[in-house]
Short mmCIF file of C-alpha atoms in Angstrom, two decimals:
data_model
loop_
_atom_site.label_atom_id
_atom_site.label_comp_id
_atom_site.label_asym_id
_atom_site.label_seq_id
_atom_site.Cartn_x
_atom_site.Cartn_y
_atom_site.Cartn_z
CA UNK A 27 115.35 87.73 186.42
CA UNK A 28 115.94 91.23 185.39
CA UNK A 29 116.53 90.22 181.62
CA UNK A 30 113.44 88.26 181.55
CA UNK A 31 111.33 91.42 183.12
CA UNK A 32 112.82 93.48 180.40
CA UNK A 33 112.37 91.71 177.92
CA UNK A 34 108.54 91.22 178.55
CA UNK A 35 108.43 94.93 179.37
CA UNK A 36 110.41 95.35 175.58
CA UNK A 37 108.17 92.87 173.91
CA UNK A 38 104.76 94.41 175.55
CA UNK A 39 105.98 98.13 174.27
CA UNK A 40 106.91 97.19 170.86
CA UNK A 41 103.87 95.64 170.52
CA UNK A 42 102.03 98.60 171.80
CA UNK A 43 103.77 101.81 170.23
CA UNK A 44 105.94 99.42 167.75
CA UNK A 45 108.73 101.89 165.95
CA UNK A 46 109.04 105.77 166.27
CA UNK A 47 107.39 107.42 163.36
CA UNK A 48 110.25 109.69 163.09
CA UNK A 49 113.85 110.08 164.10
CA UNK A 50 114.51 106.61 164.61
CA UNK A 51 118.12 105.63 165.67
CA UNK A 52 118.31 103.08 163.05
CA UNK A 53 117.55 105.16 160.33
CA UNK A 54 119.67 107.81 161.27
CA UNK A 55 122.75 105.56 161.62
CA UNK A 56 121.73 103.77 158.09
CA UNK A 57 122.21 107.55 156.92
CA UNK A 58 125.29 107.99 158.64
CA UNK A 59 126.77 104.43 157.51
CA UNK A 60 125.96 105.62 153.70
CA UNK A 61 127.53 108.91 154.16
CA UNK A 62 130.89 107.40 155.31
CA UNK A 63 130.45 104.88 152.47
CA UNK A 64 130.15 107.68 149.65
CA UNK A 65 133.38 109.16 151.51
CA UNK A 66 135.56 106.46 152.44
CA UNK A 67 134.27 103.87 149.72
CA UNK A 68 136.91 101.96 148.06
CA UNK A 69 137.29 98.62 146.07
CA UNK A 70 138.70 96.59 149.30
CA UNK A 71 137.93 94.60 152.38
CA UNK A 72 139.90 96.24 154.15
CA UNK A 73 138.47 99.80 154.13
CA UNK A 74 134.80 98.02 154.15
CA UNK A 75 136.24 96.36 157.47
CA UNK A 76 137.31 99.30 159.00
CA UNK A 77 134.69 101.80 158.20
CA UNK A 78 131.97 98.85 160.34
CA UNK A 79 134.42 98.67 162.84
CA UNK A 80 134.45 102.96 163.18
CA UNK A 81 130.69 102.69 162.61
CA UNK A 82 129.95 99.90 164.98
CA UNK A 83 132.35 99.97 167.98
CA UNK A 84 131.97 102.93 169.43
CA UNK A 85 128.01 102.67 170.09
CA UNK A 86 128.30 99.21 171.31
CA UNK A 87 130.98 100.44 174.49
CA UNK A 88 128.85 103.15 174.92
CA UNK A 89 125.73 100.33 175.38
CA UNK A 90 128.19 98.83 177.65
CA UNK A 91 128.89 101.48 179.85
CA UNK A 92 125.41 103.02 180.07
CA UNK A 93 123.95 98.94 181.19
CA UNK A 94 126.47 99.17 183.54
CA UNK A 95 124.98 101.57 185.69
CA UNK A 96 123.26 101.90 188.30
CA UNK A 97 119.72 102.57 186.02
CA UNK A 98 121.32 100.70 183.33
CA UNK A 99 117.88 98.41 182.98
CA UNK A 100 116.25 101.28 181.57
CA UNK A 101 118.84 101.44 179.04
CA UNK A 102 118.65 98.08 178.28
CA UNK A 103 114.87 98.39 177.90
CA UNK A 104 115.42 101.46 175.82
CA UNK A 105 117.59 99.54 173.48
CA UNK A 106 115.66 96.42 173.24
CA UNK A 107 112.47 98.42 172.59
CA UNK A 108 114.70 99.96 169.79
CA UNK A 109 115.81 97.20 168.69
CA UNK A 110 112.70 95.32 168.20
CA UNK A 111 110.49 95.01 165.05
CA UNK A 112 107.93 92.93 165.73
CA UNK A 113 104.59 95.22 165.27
CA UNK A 114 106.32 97.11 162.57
CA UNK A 115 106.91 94.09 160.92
CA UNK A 116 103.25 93.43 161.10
CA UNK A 117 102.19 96.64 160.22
CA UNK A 118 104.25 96.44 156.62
CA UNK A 119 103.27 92.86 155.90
CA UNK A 120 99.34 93.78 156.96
CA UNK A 121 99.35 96.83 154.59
CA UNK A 122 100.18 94.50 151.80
CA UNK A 123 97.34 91.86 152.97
CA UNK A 124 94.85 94.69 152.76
CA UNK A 125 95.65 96.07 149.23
CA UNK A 126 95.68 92.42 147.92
CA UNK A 127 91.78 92.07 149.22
CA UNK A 128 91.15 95.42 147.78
CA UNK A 129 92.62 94.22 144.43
CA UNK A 130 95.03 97.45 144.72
CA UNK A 131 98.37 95.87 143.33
CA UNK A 132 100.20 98.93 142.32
CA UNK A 133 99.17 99.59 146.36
CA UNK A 134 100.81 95.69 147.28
CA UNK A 135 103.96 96.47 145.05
CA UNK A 136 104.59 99.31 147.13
CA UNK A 137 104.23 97.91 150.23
CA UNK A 138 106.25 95.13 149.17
CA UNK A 139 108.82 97.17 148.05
CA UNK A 140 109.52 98.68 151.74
CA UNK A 141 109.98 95.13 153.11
CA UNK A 142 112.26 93.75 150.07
CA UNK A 143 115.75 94.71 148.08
CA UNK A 144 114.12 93.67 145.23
CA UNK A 145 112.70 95.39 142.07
CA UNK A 146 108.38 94.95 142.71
CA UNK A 147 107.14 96.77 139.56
CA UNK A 148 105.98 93.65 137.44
CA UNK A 149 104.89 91.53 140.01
CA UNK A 150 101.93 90.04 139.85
CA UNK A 151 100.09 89.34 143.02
CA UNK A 152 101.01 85.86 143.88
CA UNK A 153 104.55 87.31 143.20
CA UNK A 154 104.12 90.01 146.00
CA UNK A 155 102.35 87.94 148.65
CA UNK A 156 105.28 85.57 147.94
CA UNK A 157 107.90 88.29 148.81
CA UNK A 158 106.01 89.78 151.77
CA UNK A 159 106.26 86.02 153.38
CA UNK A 160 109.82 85.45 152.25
CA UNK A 161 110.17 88.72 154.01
CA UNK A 162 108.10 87.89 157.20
CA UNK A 163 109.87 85.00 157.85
CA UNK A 164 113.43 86.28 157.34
CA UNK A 165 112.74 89.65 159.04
CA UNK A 166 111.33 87.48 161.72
CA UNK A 167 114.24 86.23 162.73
CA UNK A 168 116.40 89.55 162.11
CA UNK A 169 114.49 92.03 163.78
CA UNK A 170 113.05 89.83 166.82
CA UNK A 171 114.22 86.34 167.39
CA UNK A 172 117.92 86.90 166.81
CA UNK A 173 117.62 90.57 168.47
CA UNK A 174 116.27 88.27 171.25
CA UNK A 175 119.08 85.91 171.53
CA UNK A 176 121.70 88.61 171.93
CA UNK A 177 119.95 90.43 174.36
CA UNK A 178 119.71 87.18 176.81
CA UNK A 179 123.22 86.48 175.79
CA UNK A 180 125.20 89.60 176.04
CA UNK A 181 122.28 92.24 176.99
CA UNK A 182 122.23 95.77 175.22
CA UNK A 183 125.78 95.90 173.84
CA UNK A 184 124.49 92.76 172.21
CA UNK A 185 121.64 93.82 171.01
CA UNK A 186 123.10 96.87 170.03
CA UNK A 187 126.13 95.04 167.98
CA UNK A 188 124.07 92.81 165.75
CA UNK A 189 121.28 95.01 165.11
CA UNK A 190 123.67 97.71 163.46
CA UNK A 191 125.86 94.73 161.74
CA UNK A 192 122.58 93.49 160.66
CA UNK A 193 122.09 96.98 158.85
CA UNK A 194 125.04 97.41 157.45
CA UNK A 195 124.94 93.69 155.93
CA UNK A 196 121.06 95.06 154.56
CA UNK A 197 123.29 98.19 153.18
CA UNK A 198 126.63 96.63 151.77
CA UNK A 199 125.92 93.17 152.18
CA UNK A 200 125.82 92.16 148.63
CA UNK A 201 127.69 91.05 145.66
CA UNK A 202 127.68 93.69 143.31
CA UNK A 203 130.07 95.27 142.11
CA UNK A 204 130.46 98.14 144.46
CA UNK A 205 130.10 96.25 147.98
CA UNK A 206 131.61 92.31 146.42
CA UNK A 207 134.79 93.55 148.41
CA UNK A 208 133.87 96.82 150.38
CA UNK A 209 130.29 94.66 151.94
CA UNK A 210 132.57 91.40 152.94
CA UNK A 211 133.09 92.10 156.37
CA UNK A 212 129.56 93.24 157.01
CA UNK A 213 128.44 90.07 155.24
CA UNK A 214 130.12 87.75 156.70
CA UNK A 215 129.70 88.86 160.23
CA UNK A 216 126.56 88.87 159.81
CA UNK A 217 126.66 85.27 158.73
CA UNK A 218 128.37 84.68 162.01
CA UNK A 219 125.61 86.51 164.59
CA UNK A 220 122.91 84.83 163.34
CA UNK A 221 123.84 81.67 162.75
CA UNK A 222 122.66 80.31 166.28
CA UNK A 223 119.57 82.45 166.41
CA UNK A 224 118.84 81.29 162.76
CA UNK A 225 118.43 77.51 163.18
CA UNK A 226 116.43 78.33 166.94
CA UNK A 227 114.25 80.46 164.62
CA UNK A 228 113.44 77.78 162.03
CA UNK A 229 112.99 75.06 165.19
CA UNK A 230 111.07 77.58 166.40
CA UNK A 231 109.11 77.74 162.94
CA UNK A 232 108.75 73.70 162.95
CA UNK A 233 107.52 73.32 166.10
CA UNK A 234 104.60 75.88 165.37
CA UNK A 235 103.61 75.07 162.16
CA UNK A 236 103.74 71.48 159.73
CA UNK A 237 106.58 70.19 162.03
CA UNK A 238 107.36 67.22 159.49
CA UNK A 239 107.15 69.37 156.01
CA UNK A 240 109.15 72.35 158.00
CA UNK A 241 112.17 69.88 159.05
CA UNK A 242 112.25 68.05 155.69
CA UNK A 243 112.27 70.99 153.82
CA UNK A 244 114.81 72.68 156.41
CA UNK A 245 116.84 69.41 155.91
CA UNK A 246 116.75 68.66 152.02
CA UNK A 247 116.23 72.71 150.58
CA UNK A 248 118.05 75.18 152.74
CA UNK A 249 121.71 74.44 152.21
CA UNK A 250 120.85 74.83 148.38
CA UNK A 251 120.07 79.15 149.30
CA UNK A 252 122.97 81.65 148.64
CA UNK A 253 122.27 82.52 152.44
CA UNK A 254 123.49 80.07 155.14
CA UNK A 255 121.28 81.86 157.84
CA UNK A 256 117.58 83.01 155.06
CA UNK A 257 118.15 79.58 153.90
CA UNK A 258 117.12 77.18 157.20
CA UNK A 259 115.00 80.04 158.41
CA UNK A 260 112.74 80.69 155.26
CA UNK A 261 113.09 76.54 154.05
CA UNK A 262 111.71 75.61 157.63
CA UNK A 263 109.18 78.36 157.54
CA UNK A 264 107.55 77.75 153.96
CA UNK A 265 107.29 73.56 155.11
CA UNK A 266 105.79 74.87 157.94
CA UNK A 267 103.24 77.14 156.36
CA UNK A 268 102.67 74.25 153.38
CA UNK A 269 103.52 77.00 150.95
CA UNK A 270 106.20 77.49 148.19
CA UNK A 271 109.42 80.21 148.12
CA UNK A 272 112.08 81.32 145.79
CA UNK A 273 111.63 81.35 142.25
CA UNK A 274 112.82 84.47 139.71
CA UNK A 275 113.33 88.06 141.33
CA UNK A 276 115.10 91.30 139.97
CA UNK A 277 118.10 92.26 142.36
CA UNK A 278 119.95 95.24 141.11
CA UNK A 279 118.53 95.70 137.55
CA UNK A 280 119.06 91.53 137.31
CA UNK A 281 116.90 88.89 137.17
CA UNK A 282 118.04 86.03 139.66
CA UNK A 283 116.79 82.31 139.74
CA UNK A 284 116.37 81.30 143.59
CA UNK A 285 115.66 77.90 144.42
CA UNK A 286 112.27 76.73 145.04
CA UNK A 287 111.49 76.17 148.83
CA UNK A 288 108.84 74.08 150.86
CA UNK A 289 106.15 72.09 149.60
CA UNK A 290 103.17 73.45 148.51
CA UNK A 291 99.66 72.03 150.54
CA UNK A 292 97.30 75.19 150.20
CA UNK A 293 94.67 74.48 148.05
CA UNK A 294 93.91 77.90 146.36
CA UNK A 295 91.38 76.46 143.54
CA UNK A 296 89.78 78.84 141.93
CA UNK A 297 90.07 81.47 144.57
CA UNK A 298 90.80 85.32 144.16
CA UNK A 299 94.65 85.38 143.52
CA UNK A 300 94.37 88.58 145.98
CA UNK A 301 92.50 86.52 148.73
CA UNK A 302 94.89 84.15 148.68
CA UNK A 303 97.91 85.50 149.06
CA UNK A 304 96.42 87.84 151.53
CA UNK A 305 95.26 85.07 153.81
CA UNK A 306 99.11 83.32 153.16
CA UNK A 307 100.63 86.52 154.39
CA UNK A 308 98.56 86.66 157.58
CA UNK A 309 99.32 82.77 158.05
CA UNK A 310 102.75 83.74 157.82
CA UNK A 311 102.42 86.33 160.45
CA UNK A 312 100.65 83.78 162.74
CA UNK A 313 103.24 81.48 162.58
CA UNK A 314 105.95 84.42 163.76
CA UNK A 315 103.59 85.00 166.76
CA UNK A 316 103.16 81.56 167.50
CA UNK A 317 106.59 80.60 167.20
CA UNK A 318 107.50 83.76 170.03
CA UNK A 319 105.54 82.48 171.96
CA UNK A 320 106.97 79.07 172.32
CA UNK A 321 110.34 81.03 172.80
CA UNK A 322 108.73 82.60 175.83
CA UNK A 323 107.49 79.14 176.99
CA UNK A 324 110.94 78.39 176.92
CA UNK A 325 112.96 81.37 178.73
CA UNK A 326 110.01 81.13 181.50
CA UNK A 327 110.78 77.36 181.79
CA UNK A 328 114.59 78.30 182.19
CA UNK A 329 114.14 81.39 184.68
CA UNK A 330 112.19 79.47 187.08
CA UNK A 331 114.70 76.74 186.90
CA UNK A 332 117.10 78.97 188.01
CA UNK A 333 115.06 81.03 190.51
CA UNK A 334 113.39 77.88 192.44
CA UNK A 335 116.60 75.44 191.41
#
């Protein structure tokens, strides 16, 4: 019963304040994680392995031992607060909705470009409403539904474990030269954390959106993404939202074929380009509300199962 309270009390402060505008502890150990990189950086799995276990290990005991006192709920709220990106999310993605309606793409690049990897400068605006969803529905499930899950499953040294694995694998995580051996472990644990909270996330998707387009798509498109986890979650979310994902992006200087995803029902006709991928970014934000909430409906089912049981 205490997890459920603070999680509410986590979800209902996020959504009020959403992130610190400064000094926030992700950032700062993002800038700590690439310092010991440019120190300790070397060609090998080994060295990438150790440097997230030094980075990683010692914050999540210290999670541990600070829940396990006698106030440790309001370090678990503190965490989970912290941990959360729910408003932020929808404060990035809605800054991109407005400059599309205001026909400011250079403004919608930008934006863009502070919720994806990817290069932004020559897309045009279907391109970046495309992105911002991609990135809606993938951040979706990294910084709230799987942040979630390992809160109710191992509380803050949970949340605290995959949410600075999850950074690292945003840092290192990829196959380029510098972090194809160095990013492995970051990668692949990350593979590992969220492959539970993943598939709950696109069921979650489904059953809040086109529940037939979402599962077919989930079923016949995802395995084909180079991520086992973005794969079902962004596959089940564009059936859902009836729209098309993937297609050519620039990572790292390269231009990258992705494979298509979902099936596309919105009928855009001869509507403003900037309109309508506007309106499909705020559908894609309804659908991450919607789908939290049948989450909730779900943990409130369970807790009074096992309070009145």
């Amino acid at each position: 019963m205490t997890a459920f309270l603070v999680l509410l009390g986590a979800l209902t402060l996020d959504r009020l304040f959403g992130d610190p505008r400064r000094f926030h502890p992700l950032a700062g150990f993002g800038r700590l994680a690439q310092g010991l990189e440019r120190r300790f950086h070397a060609d090998s799995r080994l060295r990438g392995t150790l440097l997230l276990t030094v980075l990683v290990l010692p914050w999540v005991v210290l999670a541990a031992w600070a829940a396990s006192l006698a106030w440790g709920w309001i370090v678990s709220l503190l965490v989970l607060v912290l941990a959360l990106g729910w408003r932020s999310l929808d404060e990035h993605a809605e800054r991109v909705a407005v400059s599309l309606e205001q026909d400011d793409l250079d403004g919608a690049r930008a934006g863009t470009g502070m919720l994806v990897s990817r290069a932004t400068d020559e897309m045009d605006a279907d391109g970046v409403s495309r992105a911002t969803v991609e990135s809606v529905l993938e951040n979706g499930n990294d910084a709230l539904f799987a942040t979630v899950f390992w809160f109710l499953v191992a509380g803050a040294p949970g949340v605290v474990a995959y949410r600075l694995v999850n950074t690292l694998d945003a840092m290192w995580g990829y196959r380029t030269p510098r972090h194809r051996h160095f990013g492995w472990a970051a990668a692949r644990l990350d593979d590992v954390l969220n492959y539970i909270p993943a598939r709950l996330t696109a069921l979650a998707y489904a059953a809040a959106g086109r529940m037939g387009s979402a599962l077919r798509c989930w079923r016949e498109q995802a395995a084909a993404w180079k991520s086992p986890n973005a794969g079902p979650v962004m596959a089940a979310g564009a059936g859902a939202l009836g729209v098309r994902l993937g297609g050519y992006a620039y990572y790292h200087g390269r231009r990258e074929w992705r494979p298509v995803l979902g099936h596309a029902t919105e009928a855009t006709g001869d509507k403003d380009e900037g309109a309508a991928g506007a309106a499909r970014i705020r559908r894609a934000m309804g659908l991450v509300d919607r789908a939290l909430a049948l989450w909730m409906a779900v943990i409130v089912i369970g807790v009074s199962f096992i309070v009145f049981a």
